[in-house]
Amino acid sequence: MLYLFADWFDYQGLANLFRYQTFRAGGALLFALFVGLLIGPKFINMLRVRQGKGQPIREDGPQSHLAKRGTPTMGGLMILTALIAAMVLFMDVTNPFVWACIAVTIGFGAIGFMDDYDKVAKRSTAGVPGRVRLLMEFAVAGLASYIIVSQLNTNLYVPFLTGRYIPLGPLYYVFAAFVIVGAGNAVNLTDGLDGLATFPVFVAAGTFAIICYLAGRVDFATYLGIPHVPGAGELAIFCTGIMGACLAFLWFNAPPAAVFMGDTGSLALGGALGCIAVAAHHEIVLAVVGGLFVLEAASVIIQVFWFKRTGRRVFRMAPIHHHFEQLGWKESTVVVRFWIISLVLAVLGLATLKLR
């Protein structure tokens, strides 16, 4: 919003700083971090008082998790509050891509909130029925896809190959919605250990901040051989806002967690990453950068499919982070090693920009 008042700032002698996306990106990160740290303690106390017993813990999960009973959930509201505050101040709200990402972030956050509220109110781990939740997610993702495609073509660009793409035509709407919904649920499945999802989301957002900035600059996009997307640079600010909000939340979510983000946060963050990837025309790269989320989701799909077919399990427990817990790894060990994997995958994702 401050971007729209840049002329006024010039008049006051504050130069042109707010016209630079890099400056606003840094400002969004720091402001979201500040807001998150500021509201965190009181927010957590409020959740603890209102929820009483906190998030229900599954009896059939790892037994070590039973000690987490009483920890409040819906911490994703902290993330969304900090992120939206940064967006209002530092982003160009006339950009259609911004509105698409806002729709997904708030929409998925609301769906996650309903799921968390249902679990807490009913003292159950079931929440909103899966089909109902997916239907709502696809409705939100479909709207965002329509907004994005109105500004872009319907080509699916292939990494490592300059100028090569698959023309999907009208099917791109379905594909884009699938990417957004898939990303949201993949991050949601990853959020099973203290800090496990937060840092990889931070890393993925940082990676896409770079990608969006480069894709939005015709000179850099031409040099690298990646699709140029006018207006995509504004999403770099959205990404850094996510980074700041995640850092603030991680301060309170570090083991032992004082609060869980819940579906409110994980669905919103995952959907936001999917929306950003679609807007930047780097959907396939998201599968590389967010490879950890893909692995978590794939482990659940494989486990369910194989168990229904044979009555046997591929993993000791799914998602796969619980498998390693069952093998004897400590929770902190699983979390840190998965963080390392997310960093390596981010580097590989960035490498696709030049290896063509």
Coordinates of C-alpha atoms in Angstrom, one line a residue:
M1 CA 0.0 0.0 0.0
L2 CA 2.9 2.4 0.8
Y3 CA 4.0 1.8 -2.8
L4 CA 0.9 3.7 -4.0
F5 CA 2.0 6.7 -2.0
A6 CA 5.6 6.8 -3.3
D7 CA 5.0 10.3 -4.8
W8 CA 4.0 11.6 -1.4
F9 CA 7.1 10.2 0.1
D10 CA 9.2 11.9 -2.6
Y11 CA 7.6 15.1 -1.7
Q12 CA 8.6 14.6 1.9
G13 CA 12.2 13.9 0.8
L14 CA 12.3 10.2 1.4
A15 CA 13.7 9.4 -2.0
N16 CA 12.3 6.6 -4.2
L17 CA 12.9 3.7 -1.8
F18 CA 9.3 2.4 -1.9
R19 CA 9.4 2.1 -5.6
Y20 CA 12.1 -0.5 -5.4
Q21 CA 10.8 -4.1 -5.0
T22 CA 14.0 -5.2 -3.3
F23 CA 13.5 -2.5 -0.6
R24 CA 9.9 -3.4 -0.1
A25 CA 10.8 -7.1 0.0
G26 CA 13.2 -6.5 2.8
G27 CA 10.7 -4.3 4.6
A28 CA 8.0 -6.9 4.3
L29 CA 10.2 -9.6 5.8
L30 CA 11.3 -7.4 8.8
F31 CA 7.8 -6.0 9.4
A32 CA 6.1 -9.5 9.3
L33 CA 8.8 -10.8 11.7
F34 CA 8.3 -7.8 14.0
V35 CA 4.5 -8.2 14.0
G36 CA 4.7 -11.9 14.6
L37 CA 7.1 -11.6 17.5
L38 CA 5.0 -8.7 19.0
I39 CA 1.6 -10.5 19.0
G40 CA 3.0 -14.0 19.6
P41 CA 2.9 -14.2 23.5
K42 CA -0.5 -12.7 24.0
F43 CA -1.9 -14.6 21.0
I44 CA -0.7 -18.0 22.4
N45 CA -2.1 -17.2 25.8
M46 CA -5.4 -16.4 24.2
L47 CA -5.5 -19.6 22.3
R48 CA -4.5 -21.6 25.4
V49 CA -7.3 -20.1 27.4
R50 CA -10.0 -20.5 24.7
Q51 CA -9.0 -24.0 23.7
G52 CA -8.4 -25.5 27.1
K53 CA -7.0 -28.9 26.3
G54 CA -5.5 -27.7 23.0
Q55 CA -5.1 -29.8 19.9
P56 CA -6.3 -33.4 20.1
I57 CA -3.4 -35.9 19.7
R58 CA -4.0 -39.1 17.8
E59 CA -3.8 -42.2 20.0
D60 CA -2.5 -44.3 17.1
G61 CA 0.4 -41.9 16.4
P62 CA 3.9 -42.0 17.9
Q63 CA 3.6 -42.4 21.7
S64 CA 6.1 -39.6 22.3
H65 CA 3.6 -37.2 20.9
L66 CA 1.1 -37.8 23.7
A67 CA 3.3 -35.5 25.9
K68 CA 2.2 -32.6 23.6
R69 CA -1.3 -32.7 24.9
G70 CA -2.5 -29.3 25.9
T71 CA -0.5 -27.4 23.3
P72 CA -2.8 -24.9 21.6
T73 CA -3.4 -25.0 17.8
M74 CA -4.5 -22.5 15.2
G75 CA -1.2 -20.7 15.5
G76 CA -1.5 -20.1 11.7
L77 CA -3.6 -17.1 12.6
M78 CA -0.4 -15.5 13.9
I79 CA 1.3 -16.2 10.6
L80 CA -1.7 -14.8 8.6
T81 CA -1.9 -11.7 10.7
A82 CA 1.8 -10.9 10.3
L83 CA 1.7 -11.7 6.6
I84 CA -1.4 -9.6 5.8
A85 CA 0.0 -6.6 7.8
A86 CA 3.2 -6.8 5.7
M87 CA 1.2 -7.2 2.5
V88 CA -1.0 -4.1 3.2
L89 CA 2.0 -1.9 3.8
F90 CA 4.5 -3.0 1.2
M91 CA 2.7 -4.7 -1.7
D92 CA 1.2 -3.1 -4.8
V93 CA -2.5 -4.1 -4.2
T94 CA -3.4 -3.2 -7.8
N95 CA -1.5 -6.2 -9.1
P96 CA -3.8 -9.1 -10.0
F97 CA -1.2 -11.7 -8.9
V98 CA -1.3 -10.2 -5.5
W99 CA -5.1 -10.6 -5.3
A100 CA -4.9 -14.2 -6.5
C101 CA -2.4 -15.0 -3.7
I102 CA -4.5 -13.2 -1.2
A103 CA -7.5 -15.2 -2.2
V104 CA -5.7 -18.5 -1.8
T105 CA -3.9 -17.6 1.4
I106 CA -7.0 -16.3 3.2
G107 CA -9.3 -18.8 1.6
F108 CA -7.2 -21.8 2.5
G109 CA -6.6 -20.3 5.9
A110 CA -10.3 -20.1 6.5
I111 CA -10.8 -23.7 5.4
G112 CA -8.0 -24.8 7.8
F113 CA -9.5 -22.7 10.6
M114 CA -12.8 -24.5 10.2
D115 CA -11.0 -27.8 10.3
D116 CA -9.0 -26.9 13.4
Y117 CA -12.1 -25.5 15.1
D118 CA -14.1 -28.6 14.5
K119 CA -11.3 -30.7 15.9
V120 CA -10.9 -28.6 19.1
A121 CA -14.7 -28.2 19.6
K122 CA -15.4 -31.9 19.2
R123 CA -12.2 -33.2 20.8
S124 CA -11.6 -35.3 17.7
T125 CA -8.8 -35.6 15.2
A126 CA -11.3 -36.0 12.3
G127 CA -12.2 -32.4 11.5
V128 CA -14.1 -31.4 8.4
P129 CA -14.8 -34.4 6.0
G130 CA -12.0 -34.7 3.4
R131 CA -14.3 -34.4 0.4
V132 CA -15.9 -31.3 1.7
R133 CA -12.6 -29.7 2.4
L134 CA -11.2 -30.6 -1.1
L135 CA -14.3 -29.2 -2.7
M136 CA -13.8 -25.9 -0.9
E137 CA -10.1 -25.8 -1.7
F138 CA -10.7 -26.4 -5.4
A139 CA -13.3 -23.7 -5.5
V140 CA -10.8 -21.2 -4.1
A141 CA -7.9 -22.5 -6.3
G142 CA -10.2 -22.3 -9.3
L143 CA -10.9 -18.6 -8.7
A144 CA -7.2 -17.9 -8.2
S145 CA -6.3 -19.8 -11.4
Y146 CA -8.9 -17.7 -13.3
I147 CA -7.3 -14.5 -12.1
I148 CA -3.8 -15.6 -12.9
V149 CA -4.5 -17.1 -16.3
S150 CA -6.3 -13.8 -17.3
Q151 CA -2.8 -12.3 -17.1
L152 CA -0.8 -15.2 -18.6
N153 CA -0.7 -17.8 -21.3
T154 CA -1.7 -21.4 -20.7
N155 CA 1.7 -23.0 -21.4
L156 CA 3.5 -25.3 -19.0
Y157 CA 7.2 -24.4 -19.2
V158 CA 9.7 -27.2 -18.9
P159 CA 12.9 -26.6 -16.7
F160 CA 16.3 -27.1 -18.3
L161 CA 15.0 -26.4 -21.8
T162 CA 14.9 -22.8 -23.1
G163 CA 11.7 -21.8 -24.8
R164 CA 10.2 -25.3 -24.5
Y165 CA 6.7 -25.6 -23.2
I166 CA 3.6 -27.8 -23.3
P167 CA 0.5 -25.9 -24.5
L168 CA -2.3 -27.0 -22.2
G169 CA -5.0 -24.7 -23.3
P170 CA -8.1 -24.8 -21.2
L171 CA -6.7 -27.8 -19.2
Y172 CA -4.2 -25.3 -17.7
Y173 CA -7.0 -24.1 -15.4
V174 CA -7.4 -27.6 -14.0
F175 CA -3.7 -28.1 -13.7
A176 CA -3.1 -24.8 -11.9
A177 CA -5.9 -25.5 -9.4
F178 CA -4.4 -29.0 -8.9
V179 CA -0.9 -27.5 -8.2
I180 CA -2.4 -25.0 -5.6
V181 CA -4.5 -27.6 -3.8
G182 CA -1.7 -30.2 -4.0
A183 CA 0.8 -27.8 -2.5
G184 CA -1.6 -26.8 0.3
N185 CA -2.2 -30.4 1.3
A186 CA 1.4 -31.5 1.0
V187 CA 2.5 -28.8 3.4
N188 CA -0.4 -29.8 5.7
L189 CA 0.9 -33.4 5.8
T190 CA 4.4 -32.2 6.5
D191 CA 3.3 -30.3 9.6
G192 CA 3.5 -33.2 12.0
L193 CA 6.6 -32.3 14.1
D194 CA 7.7 -29.2 15.9
G195 CA 9.2 -26.8 13.3
L196 CA 9.2 -29.4 10.6
A197 CA 7.0 -27.6 8.1
T198 CA 7.8 -24.0 9.1
F199 CA 11.5 -23.8 8.1
P200 CA 11.1 -25.7 4.7
V201 CA 8.3 -23.2 3.9
F202 CA 10.7 -20.4 4.8
V203 CA 13.3 -21.9 2.4
A204 CA 10.8 -22.4 -0.4
A205 CA 9.5 -18.9 0.0
G206 CA 13.0 -17.5 -0.1
T207 CA 13.7 -19.5 -3.3
F208 CA 10.6 -18.3 -5.0
A209 CA 11.3 -14.7 -4.0
I210 CA 14.4 -14.9 -6.2
I211 CA 12.6 -16.7 -9.0
C212 CA 9.7 -14.2 -9.0
Y213 CA 12.0 -11.2 -9.0
L214 CA 14.0 -12.6 -11.9
A215 CA 10.8 -13.7 -13.9
G216 CA 9.4 -10.2 -13.4
R217 CA 12.5 -8.6 -15.0
V218 CA 12.6 -8.9 -18.8
D219 CA 16.4 -8.5 -18.8
F220 CA 17.1 -11.2 -16.3
A221 CA 14.4 -13.5 -17.7
T222 CA 15.9 -13.1 -21.2
Y223 CA 19.4 -13.8 -20.0
L224 CA 18.4 -16.9 -18.1
G225 CA 16.0 -18.2 -20.7
I226 CA 13.1 -18.4 -18.3
P227 CA 9.5 -17.2 -19.1
H228 CA 9.1 -13.4 -18.5
V229 CA 6.0 -12.7 -16.4
P230 CA 5.3 -9.0 -16.1
G231 CA 4.2 -8.2 -12.6
A232 CA 5.6 -11.3 -11.1
G233 CA 8.3 -9.4 -9.3
E234 CA 5.7 -8.1 -6.9
L235 CA 5.3 -11.6 -5.6
A236 CA 8.9 -11.5 -4.3
I237 CA 7.5 -9.2 -1.7
F238 CA 4.8 -11.7 -0.9
C239 CA 7.4 -14.4 -0.5
T240 CA 9.5 -12.4 1.9
G241 CA 6.4 -11.6 3.9
I242 CA 5.9 -15.3 4.3
M243 CA 9.5 -15.7 5.3
G244 CA 9.2 -13.1 8.1
A245 CA 5.9 -14.5 9.4
C246 CA 7.4 -18.0 9.4
L247 CA 10.5 -16.9 11.3
A248 CA 8.3 -15.2 13.9
F249 CA 6.2 -18.3 14.3
L250 CA 9.3 -20.6 14.4
W251 CA 10.4 -18.6 17.5
F252 CA 7.4 -20.0 19.3
N253 CA 7.1 -23.3 17.4
A254 CA 10.7 -24.5 18.1
P255 CA 10.8 -27.7 20.2
P256 CA 9.1 -28.0 22.5
A257 CA 6.4 -26.0 20.7
A258 CA 4.4 -23.5 22.6
V259 CA 1.8 -23.5 19.8
F260 CA 1.0 -25.5 16.6
M261 CA 0.2 -23.8 13.3
G262 CA -2.6 -26.2 12.6
D263 CA -4.4 -26.6 9.3
T264 CA -5.0 -22.8 9.5
G265 CA -1.4 -22.1 8.8
S266 CA -0.2 -25.2 6.9
L267 CA -3.0 -25.1 4.3
A268 CA -2.6 -21.3 3.8
L269 CA 1.2 -21.4 3.4
G270 CA 1.2 -24.4 1.1
G271 CA -1.6 -23.0 -1.1
A272 CA 0.3 -19.7 -1.2
L273 CA 3.4 -21.4 -2.5
G274 CA 1.4 -23.2 -5.1
C275 CA -0.3 -20.0 -6.2
I276 CA 3.1 -18.2 -6.4
A277 CA 4.6 -21.0 -8.5
V278 CA 1.6 -20.9 -11.0
A279 CA 1.8 -17.1 -11.3
A280 CA 5.6 -17.2 -11.9
H281 CA 5.2 -20.1 -14.5
H282 CA 7.5 -22.3 -12.5
E283 CA 5.1 -25.0 -11.5
I284 CA 7.5 -27.9 -12.1
V285 CA 10.3 -26.2 -10.2
L286 CA 8.0 -26.1 -7.2
A287 CA 8.1 -29.9 -7.2
V288 CA 11.9 -29.6 -6.9
V289 CA 12.1 -26.8 -4.4
G290 CA 9.2 -28.3 -2.4
G291 CA 10.5 -31.8 -2.9
L292 CA 10.2 -32.5 0.8
F293 CA 6.5 -31.7 0.7
V294 CA 6.1 -34.0 -2.3
L295 CA 7.9 -36.8 -0.5
E296 CA 5.6 -36.4 2.5
A297 CA 2.5 -36.5 0.4
A298 CA 3.7 -39.3 -1.8
S299 CA 4.5 -41.4 1.3
V300 CA 0.8 -41.1 2.4
I301 CA -0.5 -41.9 -1.0
I302 CA 1.7 -45.0 -1.4
Q303 CA 0.9 -46.2 2.1
V304 CA -2.9 -45.9 1.6
F305 CA -2.8 -47.4 -1.9
W306 CA -0.6 -50.4 -0.9
F307 CA -2.5 -51.1 2.3
K308 CA -5.8 -51.2 0.5
R309 CA -4.4 -53.5 -2.2
T310 CA -2.4 -55.9 0.0
G311 CA -3.2 -55.3 3.6
R312 CA 0.4 -54.5 4.3
R313 CA 2.3 -51.3 4.9
V314 CA 5.3 -49.9 3.0
F315 CA 6.3 -47.6 5.8
R316 CA 6.0 -48.2 9.5
M317 CA 3.9 -45.1 9.7
A318 CA 2.9 -42.3 7.3
P319 CA 3.7 -39.5 6.6
I320 CA 7.3 -40.5 6.3
H321 CA 8.6 -38.4 9.1
H322 CA 6.7 -40.7 11.5
H323 CA 8.4 -43.7 9.8
F324 CA 11.8 -42.4 10.9
E325 CA 10.5 -41.8 14.4
Q326 CA 9.4 -45.4 14.5
L327 CA 12.9 -46.4 13.4
G328 CA 14.3 -44.7 16.6
W329 CA 15.2 -41.3 15.3
K330 CA 14.6 -38.5 17.8
E331 CA 12.1 -35.9 16.8
S332 CA 14.8 -33.2 16.7
T333 CA 16.9 -35.4 14.5
V334 CA 14.2 -35.9 12.0
V335 CA 13.4 -32.2 11.9
V336 CA 16.9 -31.0 11.4
R337 CA 17.7 -33.6 8.7
F338 CA 14.6 -32.7 6.8
W339 CA 15.6 -29.1 7.1
I340 CA 18.9 -29.9 5.4
I341 CA 17.1 -31.8 2.7
S342 CA 14.9 -28.7 2.0
L343 CA 18.0 -26.5 1.7
V344 CA 19.6 -28.9 -0.8
L345 CA 16.4 -29.1 -2.8
A346 CA 16.2 -25.3 -2.9
V347 CA 19.7 -25.1 -4.3
L348 CA 18.7 -27.6 -7.0
G349 CA 15.6 -25.6 -7.8
L350 CA 17.6 -22.5 -8.3
A351 CA 20.1 -24.4 -10.5
T352 CA 17.2 -25.0 -13.0
L353 CA 17.3 -21.3 -13.8
K354 CA 20.7 -21.5 -15.5
L355 CA 21.1 -25.1 -16.4
R356 CA 19.4 -24.9 -19.8

